[in-house]
mmCIF file with all atom_site columns, C-alpha atoms in Angstrom:
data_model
loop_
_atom_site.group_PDB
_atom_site.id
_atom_site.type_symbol
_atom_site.label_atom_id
_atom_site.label_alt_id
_atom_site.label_comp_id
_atom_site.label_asym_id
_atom_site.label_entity_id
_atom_site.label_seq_id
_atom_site.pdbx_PDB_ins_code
_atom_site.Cartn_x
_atom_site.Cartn_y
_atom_site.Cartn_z
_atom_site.occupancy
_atom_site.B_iso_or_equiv
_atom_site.pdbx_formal_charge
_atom_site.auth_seq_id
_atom_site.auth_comp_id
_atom_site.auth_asym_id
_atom_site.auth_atom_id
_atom_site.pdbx_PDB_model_num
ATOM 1   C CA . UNK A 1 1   ? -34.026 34.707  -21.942 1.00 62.00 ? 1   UNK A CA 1
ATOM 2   C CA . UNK A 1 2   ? -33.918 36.434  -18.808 1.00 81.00 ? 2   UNK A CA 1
ATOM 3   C CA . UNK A 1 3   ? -34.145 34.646  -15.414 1.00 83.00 ? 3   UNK A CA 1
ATOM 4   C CA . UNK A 1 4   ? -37.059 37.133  -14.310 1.00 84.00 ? 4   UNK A CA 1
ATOM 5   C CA . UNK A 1 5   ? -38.944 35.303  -17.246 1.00 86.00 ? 5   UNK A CA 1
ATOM 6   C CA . UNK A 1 6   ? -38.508 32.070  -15.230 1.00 85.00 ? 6   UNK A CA 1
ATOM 7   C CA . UNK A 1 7   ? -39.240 32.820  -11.563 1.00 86.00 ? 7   UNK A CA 1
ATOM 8   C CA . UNK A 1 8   ? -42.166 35.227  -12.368 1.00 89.00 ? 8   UNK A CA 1
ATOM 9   C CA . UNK A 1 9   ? -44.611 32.266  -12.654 1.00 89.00 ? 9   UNK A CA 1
ATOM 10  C CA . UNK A 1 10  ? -42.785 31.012  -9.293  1.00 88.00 ? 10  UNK A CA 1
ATOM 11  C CA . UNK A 1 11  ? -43.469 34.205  -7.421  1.00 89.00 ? 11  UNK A CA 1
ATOM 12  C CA . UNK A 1 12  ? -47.331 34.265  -8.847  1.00 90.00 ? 12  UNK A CA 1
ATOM 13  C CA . UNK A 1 13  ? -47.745 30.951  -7.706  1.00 92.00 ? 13  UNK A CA 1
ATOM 14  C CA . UNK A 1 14  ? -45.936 31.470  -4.174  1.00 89.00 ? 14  UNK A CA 1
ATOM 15  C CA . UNK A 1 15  ? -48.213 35.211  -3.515  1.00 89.00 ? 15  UNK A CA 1
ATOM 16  C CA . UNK A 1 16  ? -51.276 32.963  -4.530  1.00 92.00 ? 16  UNK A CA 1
ATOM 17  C CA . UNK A 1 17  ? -51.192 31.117  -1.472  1.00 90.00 ? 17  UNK A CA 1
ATOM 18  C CA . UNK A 1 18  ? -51.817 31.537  1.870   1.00 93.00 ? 18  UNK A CA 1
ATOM 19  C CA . UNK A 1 19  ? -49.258 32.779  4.641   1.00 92.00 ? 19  UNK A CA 1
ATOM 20  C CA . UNK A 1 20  ? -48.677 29.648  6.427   1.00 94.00 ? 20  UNK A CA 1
ATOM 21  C CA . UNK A 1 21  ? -48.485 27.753  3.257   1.00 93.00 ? 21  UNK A CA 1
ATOM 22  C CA . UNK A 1 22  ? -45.658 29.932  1.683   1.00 91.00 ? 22  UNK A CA 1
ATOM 23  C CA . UNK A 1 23  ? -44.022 29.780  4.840   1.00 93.00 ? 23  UNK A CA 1
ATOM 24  C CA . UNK A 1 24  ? -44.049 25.762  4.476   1.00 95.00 ? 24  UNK A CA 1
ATOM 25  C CA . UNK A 1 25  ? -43.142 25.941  1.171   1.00 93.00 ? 25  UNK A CA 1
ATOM 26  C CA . UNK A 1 26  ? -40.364 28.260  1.772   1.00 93.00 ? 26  UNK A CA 1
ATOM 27  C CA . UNK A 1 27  ? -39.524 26.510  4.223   1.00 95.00 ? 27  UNK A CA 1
ATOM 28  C CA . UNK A 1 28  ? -39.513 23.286  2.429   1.00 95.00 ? 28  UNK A CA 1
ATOM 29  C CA . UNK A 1 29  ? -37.753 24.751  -0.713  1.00 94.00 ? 29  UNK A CA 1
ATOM 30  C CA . UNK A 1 30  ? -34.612 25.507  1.876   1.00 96.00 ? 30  UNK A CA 1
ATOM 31  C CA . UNK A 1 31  ? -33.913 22.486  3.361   1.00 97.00 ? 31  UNK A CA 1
ATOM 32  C CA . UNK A 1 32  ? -34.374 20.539  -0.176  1.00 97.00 ? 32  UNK A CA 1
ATOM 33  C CA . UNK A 1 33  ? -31.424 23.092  -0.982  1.00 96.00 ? 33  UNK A CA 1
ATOM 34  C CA . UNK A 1 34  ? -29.451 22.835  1.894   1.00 97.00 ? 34  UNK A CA 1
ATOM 35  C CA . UNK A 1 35  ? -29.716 19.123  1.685   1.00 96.00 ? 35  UNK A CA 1
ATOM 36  C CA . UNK A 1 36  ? -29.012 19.068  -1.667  1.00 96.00 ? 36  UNK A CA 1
ATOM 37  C CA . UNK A 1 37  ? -26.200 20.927  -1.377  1.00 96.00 ? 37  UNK A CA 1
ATOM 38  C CA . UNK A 1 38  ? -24.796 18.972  1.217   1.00 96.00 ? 38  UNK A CA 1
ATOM 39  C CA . UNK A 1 39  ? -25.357 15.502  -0.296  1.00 95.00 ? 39  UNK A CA 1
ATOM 40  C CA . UNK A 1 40  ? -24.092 16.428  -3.909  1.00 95.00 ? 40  UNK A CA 1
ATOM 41  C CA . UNK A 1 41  ? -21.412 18.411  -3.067  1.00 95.00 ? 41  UNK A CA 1
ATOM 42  C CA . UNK A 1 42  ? -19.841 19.073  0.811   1.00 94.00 ? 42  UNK A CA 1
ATOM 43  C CA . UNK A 1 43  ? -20.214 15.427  1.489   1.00 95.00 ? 43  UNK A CA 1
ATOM 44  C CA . UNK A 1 44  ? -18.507 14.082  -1.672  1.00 95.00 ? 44  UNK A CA 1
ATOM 45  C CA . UNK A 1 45  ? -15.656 16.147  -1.139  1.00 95.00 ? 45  UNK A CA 1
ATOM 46  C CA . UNK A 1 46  ? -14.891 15.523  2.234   1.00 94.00 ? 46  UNK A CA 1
ATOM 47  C CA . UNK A 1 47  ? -15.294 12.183  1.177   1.00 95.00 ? 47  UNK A CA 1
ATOM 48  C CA . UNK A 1 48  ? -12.729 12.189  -1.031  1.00 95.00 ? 48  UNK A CA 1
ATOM 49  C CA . UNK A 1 49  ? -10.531 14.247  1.069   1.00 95.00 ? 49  UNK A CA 1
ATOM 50  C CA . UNK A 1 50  ? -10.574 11.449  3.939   1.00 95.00 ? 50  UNK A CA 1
ATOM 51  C CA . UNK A 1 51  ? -9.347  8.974   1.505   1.00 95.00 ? 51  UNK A CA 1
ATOM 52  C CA . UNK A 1 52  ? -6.721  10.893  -0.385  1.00 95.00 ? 52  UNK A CA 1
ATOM 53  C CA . UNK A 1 53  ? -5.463  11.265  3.296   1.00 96.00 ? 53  UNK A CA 1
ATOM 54  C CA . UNK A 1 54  ? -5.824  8.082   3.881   1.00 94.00 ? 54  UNK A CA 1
ATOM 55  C CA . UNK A 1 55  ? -3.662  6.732   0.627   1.00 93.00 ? 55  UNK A CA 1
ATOM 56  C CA . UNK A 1 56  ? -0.990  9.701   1.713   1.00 94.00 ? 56  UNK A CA 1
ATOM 57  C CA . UNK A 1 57  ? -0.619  8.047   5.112   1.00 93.00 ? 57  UNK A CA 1
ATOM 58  C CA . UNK A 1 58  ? -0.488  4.915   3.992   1.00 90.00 ? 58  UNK A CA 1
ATOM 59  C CA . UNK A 1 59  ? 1.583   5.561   1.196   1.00 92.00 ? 59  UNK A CA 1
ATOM 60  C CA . UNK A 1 60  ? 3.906   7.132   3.878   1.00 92.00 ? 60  UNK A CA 1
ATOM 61  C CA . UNK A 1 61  ? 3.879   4.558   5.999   1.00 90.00 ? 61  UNK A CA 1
ATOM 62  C CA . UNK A 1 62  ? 5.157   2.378   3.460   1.00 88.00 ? 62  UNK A CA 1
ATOM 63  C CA . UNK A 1 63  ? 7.603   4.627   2.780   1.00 89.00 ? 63  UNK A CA 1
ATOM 64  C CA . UNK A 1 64  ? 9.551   4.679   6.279   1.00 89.00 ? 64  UNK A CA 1
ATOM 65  C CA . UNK A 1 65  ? 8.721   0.693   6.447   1.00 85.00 ? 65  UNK A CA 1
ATOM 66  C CA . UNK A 1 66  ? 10.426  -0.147  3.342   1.00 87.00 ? 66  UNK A CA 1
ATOM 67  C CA . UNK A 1 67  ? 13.286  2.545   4.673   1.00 86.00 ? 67  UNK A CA 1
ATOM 68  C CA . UNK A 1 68  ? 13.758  0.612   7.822   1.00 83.00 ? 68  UNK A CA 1
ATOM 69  C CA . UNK A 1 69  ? 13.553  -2.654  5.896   1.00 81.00 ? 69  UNK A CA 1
ATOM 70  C CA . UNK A 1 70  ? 16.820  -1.448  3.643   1.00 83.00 ? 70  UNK A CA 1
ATOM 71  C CA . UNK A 1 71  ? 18.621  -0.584  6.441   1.00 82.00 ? 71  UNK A CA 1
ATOM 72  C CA . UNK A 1 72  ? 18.195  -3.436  8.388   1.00 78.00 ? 72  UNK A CA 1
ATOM 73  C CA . UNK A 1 73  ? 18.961  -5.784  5.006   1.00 77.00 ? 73  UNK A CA 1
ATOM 74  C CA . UNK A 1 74  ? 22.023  -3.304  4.325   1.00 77.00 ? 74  UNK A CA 1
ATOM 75  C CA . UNK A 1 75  ? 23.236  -4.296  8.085   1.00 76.00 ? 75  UNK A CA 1
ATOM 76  C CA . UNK A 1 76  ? 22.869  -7.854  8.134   1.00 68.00 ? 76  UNK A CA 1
ATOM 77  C CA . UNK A 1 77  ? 24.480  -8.150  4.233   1.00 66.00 ? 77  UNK A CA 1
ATOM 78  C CA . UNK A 1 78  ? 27.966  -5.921  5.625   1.00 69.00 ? 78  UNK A CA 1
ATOM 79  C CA . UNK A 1 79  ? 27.653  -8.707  8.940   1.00 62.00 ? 79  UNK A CA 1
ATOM 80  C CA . UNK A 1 80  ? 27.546  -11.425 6.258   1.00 51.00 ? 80  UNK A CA 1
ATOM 81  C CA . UNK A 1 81  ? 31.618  -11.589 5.389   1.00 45.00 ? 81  UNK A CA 1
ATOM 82  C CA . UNK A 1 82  ? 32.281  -14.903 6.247   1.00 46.00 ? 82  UNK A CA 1
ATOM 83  C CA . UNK A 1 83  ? 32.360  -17.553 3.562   1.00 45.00 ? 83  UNK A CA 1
ATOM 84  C CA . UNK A 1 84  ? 32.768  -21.856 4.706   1.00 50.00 ? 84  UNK A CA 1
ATOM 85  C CA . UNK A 1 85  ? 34.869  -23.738 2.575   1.00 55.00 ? 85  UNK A CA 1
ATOM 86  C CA . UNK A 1 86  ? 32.575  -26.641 2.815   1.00 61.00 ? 86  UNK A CA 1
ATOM 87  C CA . UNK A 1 87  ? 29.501  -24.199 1.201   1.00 69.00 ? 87  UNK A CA 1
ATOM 88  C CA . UNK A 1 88  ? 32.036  -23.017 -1.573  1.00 72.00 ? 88  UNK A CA 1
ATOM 89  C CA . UNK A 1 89  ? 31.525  -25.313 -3.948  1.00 73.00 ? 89  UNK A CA 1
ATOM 90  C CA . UNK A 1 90  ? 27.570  -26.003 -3.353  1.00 82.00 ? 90  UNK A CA 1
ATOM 91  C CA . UNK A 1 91  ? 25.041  -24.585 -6.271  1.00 85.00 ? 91  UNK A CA 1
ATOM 92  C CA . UNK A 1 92  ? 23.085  -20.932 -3.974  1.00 86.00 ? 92  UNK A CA 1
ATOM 93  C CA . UNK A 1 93  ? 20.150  -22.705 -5.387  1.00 87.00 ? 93  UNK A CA 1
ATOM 94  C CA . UNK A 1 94  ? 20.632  -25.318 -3.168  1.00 87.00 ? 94  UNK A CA 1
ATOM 95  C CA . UNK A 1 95  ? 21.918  -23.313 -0.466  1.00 88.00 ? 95  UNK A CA 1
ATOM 96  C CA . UNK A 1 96  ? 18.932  -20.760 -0.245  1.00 88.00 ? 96  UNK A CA 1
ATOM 97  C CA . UNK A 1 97  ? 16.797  -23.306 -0.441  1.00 89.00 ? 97  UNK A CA 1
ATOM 98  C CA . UNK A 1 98  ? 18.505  -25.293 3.035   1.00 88.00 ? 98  UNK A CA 1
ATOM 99  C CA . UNK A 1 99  ? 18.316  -22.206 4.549   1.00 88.00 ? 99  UNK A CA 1
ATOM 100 C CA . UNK A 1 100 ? 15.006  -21.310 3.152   1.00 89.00 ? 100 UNK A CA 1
ATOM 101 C CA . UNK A 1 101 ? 13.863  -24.393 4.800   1.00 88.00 ? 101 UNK A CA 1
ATOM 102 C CA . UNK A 1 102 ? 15.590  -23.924 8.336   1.00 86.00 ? 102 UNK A CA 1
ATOM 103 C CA . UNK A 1 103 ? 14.097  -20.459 8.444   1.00 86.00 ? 103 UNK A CA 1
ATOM 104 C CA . UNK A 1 104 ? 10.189  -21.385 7.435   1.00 87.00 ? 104 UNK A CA 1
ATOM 105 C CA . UNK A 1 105 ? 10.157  -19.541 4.038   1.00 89.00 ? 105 UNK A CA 1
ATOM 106 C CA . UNK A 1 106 ? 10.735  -22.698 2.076   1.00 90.00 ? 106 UNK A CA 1
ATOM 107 C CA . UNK A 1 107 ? 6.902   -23.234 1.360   1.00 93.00 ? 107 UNK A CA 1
ATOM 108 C CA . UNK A 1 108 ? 6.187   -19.151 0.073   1.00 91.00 ? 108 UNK A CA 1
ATOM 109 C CA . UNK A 1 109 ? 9.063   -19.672 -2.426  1.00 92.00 ? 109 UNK A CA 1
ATOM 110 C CA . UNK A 1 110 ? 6.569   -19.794 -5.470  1.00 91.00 ? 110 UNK A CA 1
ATOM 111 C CA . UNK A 1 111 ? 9.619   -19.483 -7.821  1.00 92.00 ? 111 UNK A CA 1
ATOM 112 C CA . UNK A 1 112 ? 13.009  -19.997 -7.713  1.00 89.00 ? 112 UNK A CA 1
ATOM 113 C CA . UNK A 1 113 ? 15.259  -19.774 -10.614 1.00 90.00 ? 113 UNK A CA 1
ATOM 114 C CA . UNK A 1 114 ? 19.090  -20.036 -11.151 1.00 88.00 ? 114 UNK A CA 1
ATOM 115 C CA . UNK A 1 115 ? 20.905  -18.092 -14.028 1.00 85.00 ? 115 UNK A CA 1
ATOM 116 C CA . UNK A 1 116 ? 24.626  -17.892 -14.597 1.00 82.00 ? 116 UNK A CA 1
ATOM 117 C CA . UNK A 1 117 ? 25.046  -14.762 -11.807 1.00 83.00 ? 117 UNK A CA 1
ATOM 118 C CA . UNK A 1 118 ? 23.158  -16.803 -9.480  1.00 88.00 ? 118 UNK A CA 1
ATOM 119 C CA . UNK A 1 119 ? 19.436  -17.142 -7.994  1.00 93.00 ? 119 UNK A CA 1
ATOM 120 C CA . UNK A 1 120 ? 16.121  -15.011 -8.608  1.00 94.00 ? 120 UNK A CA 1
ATOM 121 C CA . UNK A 1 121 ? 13.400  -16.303 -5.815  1.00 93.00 ? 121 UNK A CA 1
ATOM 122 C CA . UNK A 1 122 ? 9.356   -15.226 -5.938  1.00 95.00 ? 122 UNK A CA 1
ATOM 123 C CA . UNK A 1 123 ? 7.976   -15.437 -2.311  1.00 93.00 ? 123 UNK A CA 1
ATOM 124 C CA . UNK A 1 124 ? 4.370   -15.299 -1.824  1.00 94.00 ? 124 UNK A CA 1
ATOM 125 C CA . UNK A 1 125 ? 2.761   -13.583 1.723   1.00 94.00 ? 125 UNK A CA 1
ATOM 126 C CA . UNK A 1 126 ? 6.108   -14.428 3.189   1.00 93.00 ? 126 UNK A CA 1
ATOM 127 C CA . UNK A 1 127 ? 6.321   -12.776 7.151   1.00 91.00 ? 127 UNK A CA 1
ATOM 128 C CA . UNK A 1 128 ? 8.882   -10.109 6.390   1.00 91.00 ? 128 UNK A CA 1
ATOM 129 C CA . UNK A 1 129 ? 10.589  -10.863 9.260   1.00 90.00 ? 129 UNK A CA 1
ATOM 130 C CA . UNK A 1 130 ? 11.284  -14.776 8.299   1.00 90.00 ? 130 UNK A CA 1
ATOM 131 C CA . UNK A 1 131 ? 12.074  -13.088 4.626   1.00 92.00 ? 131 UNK A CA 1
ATOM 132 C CA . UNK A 1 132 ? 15.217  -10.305 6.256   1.00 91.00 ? 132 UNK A CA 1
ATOM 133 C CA . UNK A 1 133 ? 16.428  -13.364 8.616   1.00 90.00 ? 133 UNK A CA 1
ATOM 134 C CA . UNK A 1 134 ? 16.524  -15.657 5.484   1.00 91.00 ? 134 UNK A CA 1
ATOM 135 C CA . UNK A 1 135 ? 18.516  -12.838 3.688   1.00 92.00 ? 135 UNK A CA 1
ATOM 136 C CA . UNK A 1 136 ? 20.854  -12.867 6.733   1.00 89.00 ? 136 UNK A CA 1
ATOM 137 C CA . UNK A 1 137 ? 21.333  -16.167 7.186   1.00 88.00 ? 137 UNK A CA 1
ATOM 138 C CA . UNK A 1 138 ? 22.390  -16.847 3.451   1.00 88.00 ? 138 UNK A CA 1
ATOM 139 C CA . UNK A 1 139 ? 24.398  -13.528 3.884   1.00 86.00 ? 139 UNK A CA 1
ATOM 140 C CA . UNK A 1 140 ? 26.436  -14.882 7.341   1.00 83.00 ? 140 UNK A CA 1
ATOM 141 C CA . UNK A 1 141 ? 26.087  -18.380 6.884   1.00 84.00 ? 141 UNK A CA 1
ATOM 142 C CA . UNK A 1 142 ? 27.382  -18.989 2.781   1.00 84.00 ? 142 UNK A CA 1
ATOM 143 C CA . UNK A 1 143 ? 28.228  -15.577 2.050   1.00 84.00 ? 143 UNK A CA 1
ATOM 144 C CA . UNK A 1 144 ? 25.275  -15.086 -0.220  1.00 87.00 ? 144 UNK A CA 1
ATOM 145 C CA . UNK A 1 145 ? 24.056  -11.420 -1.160  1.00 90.00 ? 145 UNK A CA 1
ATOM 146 C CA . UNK A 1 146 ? 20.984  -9.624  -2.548  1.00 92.00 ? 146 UNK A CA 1
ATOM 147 C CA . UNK A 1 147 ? 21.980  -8.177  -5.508  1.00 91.00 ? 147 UNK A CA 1
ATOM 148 C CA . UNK A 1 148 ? 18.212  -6.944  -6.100  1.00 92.00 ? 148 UNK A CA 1
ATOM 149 C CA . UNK A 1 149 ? 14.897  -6.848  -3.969  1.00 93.00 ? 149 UNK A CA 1
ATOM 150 C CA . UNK A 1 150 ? 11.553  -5.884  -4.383  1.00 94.00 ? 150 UNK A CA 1
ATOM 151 C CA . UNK A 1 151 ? 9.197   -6.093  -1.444  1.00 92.00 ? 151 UNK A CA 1
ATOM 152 C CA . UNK A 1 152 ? 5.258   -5.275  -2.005  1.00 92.00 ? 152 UNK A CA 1
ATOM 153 C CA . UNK A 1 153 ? 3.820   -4.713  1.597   1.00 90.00 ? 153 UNK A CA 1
ATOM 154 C CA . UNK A 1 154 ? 0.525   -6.417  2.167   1.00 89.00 ? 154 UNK A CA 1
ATOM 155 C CA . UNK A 1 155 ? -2.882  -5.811  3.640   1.00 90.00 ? 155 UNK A CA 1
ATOM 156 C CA . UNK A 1 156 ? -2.374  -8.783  6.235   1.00 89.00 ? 156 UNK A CA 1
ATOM 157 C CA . UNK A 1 157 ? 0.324   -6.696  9.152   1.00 87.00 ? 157 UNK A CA 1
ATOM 158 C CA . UNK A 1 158 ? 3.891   -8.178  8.833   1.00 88.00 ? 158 UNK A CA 1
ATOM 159 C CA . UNK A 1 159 ? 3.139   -9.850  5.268   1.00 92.00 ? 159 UNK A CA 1
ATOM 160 C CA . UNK A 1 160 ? 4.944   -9.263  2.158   1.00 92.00 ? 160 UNK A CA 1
ATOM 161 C CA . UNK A 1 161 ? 5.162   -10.486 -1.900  1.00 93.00 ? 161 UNK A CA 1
ATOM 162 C CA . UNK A 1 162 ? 8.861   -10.418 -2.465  1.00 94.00 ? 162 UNK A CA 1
ATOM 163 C CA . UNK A 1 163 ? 11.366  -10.588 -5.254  1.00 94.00 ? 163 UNK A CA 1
ATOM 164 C CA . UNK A 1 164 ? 14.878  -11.290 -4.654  1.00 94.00 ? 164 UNK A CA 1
ATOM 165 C CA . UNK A 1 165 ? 17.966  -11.768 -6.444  1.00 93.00 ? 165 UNK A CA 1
ATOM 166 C CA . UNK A 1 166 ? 20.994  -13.916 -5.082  1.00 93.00 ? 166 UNK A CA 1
ATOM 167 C CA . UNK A 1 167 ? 24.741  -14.064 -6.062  1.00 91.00 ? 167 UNK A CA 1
ATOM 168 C CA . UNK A 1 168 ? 27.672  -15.315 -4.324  1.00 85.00 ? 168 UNK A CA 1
ATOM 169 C CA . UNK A 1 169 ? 30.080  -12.985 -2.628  1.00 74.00 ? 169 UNK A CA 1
ATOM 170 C CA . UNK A 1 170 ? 33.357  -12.805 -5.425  1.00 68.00 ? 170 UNK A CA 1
ATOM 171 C CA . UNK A 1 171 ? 35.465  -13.143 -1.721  1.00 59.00 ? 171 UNK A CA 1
#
């Protein structure tokens, strides 16, 4: 089957008609294809495009956020080397969740449990920064580390799902 087979009846039909009409027709026929080319293909990938740049640059952002956010839990757990006899002997359960309280993160605690190492907490669209000066008030205040976080940034600016594990400094 050879293409000339196909666009002979084409042609016939086009040299049948009159000079203005091919040139409508023609005229027509190319901006059906230009616009068909444009909507099926040149706008979908640009489309896509735009959003894979987007998800890269937010993806990044996250990146350097949750870098920053280490850093500045690293610096207040090494300020944190101070331990009160009078906290010694209390359970961290109770202790995170006094501080928890004085720091306005008591009511996104969706789940705190205590194990024989210490404390795993859940905290639900918890402000980040009420989250790192919870963590640094149990750190400076009863000598209480994160052994483990997890922090899932958000849609809402500044809000944050977070994971945490406790334990007691040995010292």
């Amino acid at each position: 089957m050879d293409l000339q087979q196909y666009l002979s009846p084409i042609q016939d039909w086009l040299d049948s008609l009159e000079k203005r009409e091919r040139h409508v027709v023609l005229g027509g026929a190319t901006i059906l294809i230009i616009s068909l080319f444009y909507f099926l293909i040149w706008q979908p990938v640009f489309d896509s495009l735009e959003l894979e740049q987007e998800k890269y640059n937010s993806q990044r952002e996250l990146y350097f956020w949750m870098k920053d956010a280490a850093a500045e839990v690293k610096t207040f757990q090494q300020s944190g080397t101070r331990l009160s006899n009078r906290y010694k002997n209390q359970s961290i359960s109770s202790l995170a969740e006094m501080s928890a309280q004085s720091r306005g993160v008591k009511q996104n605690i969706s789940k705190l449990d205590s194990n024989n190492k210490g404390v795993k907490a859940e905290l639900n669209q918890v402000s980040f920064d009420n989250l790192v000066l919870w963590l640094a008030d149990l750190a400076a205040k009863y000598n209480i580390h994160v052994s483990s976080l997890h922090i899932e940034k958000l849609n809402e600016a500044g809000t944050v799902n977070a994971r945490v594990s406790l334990e007691r400094d040995p010292s």
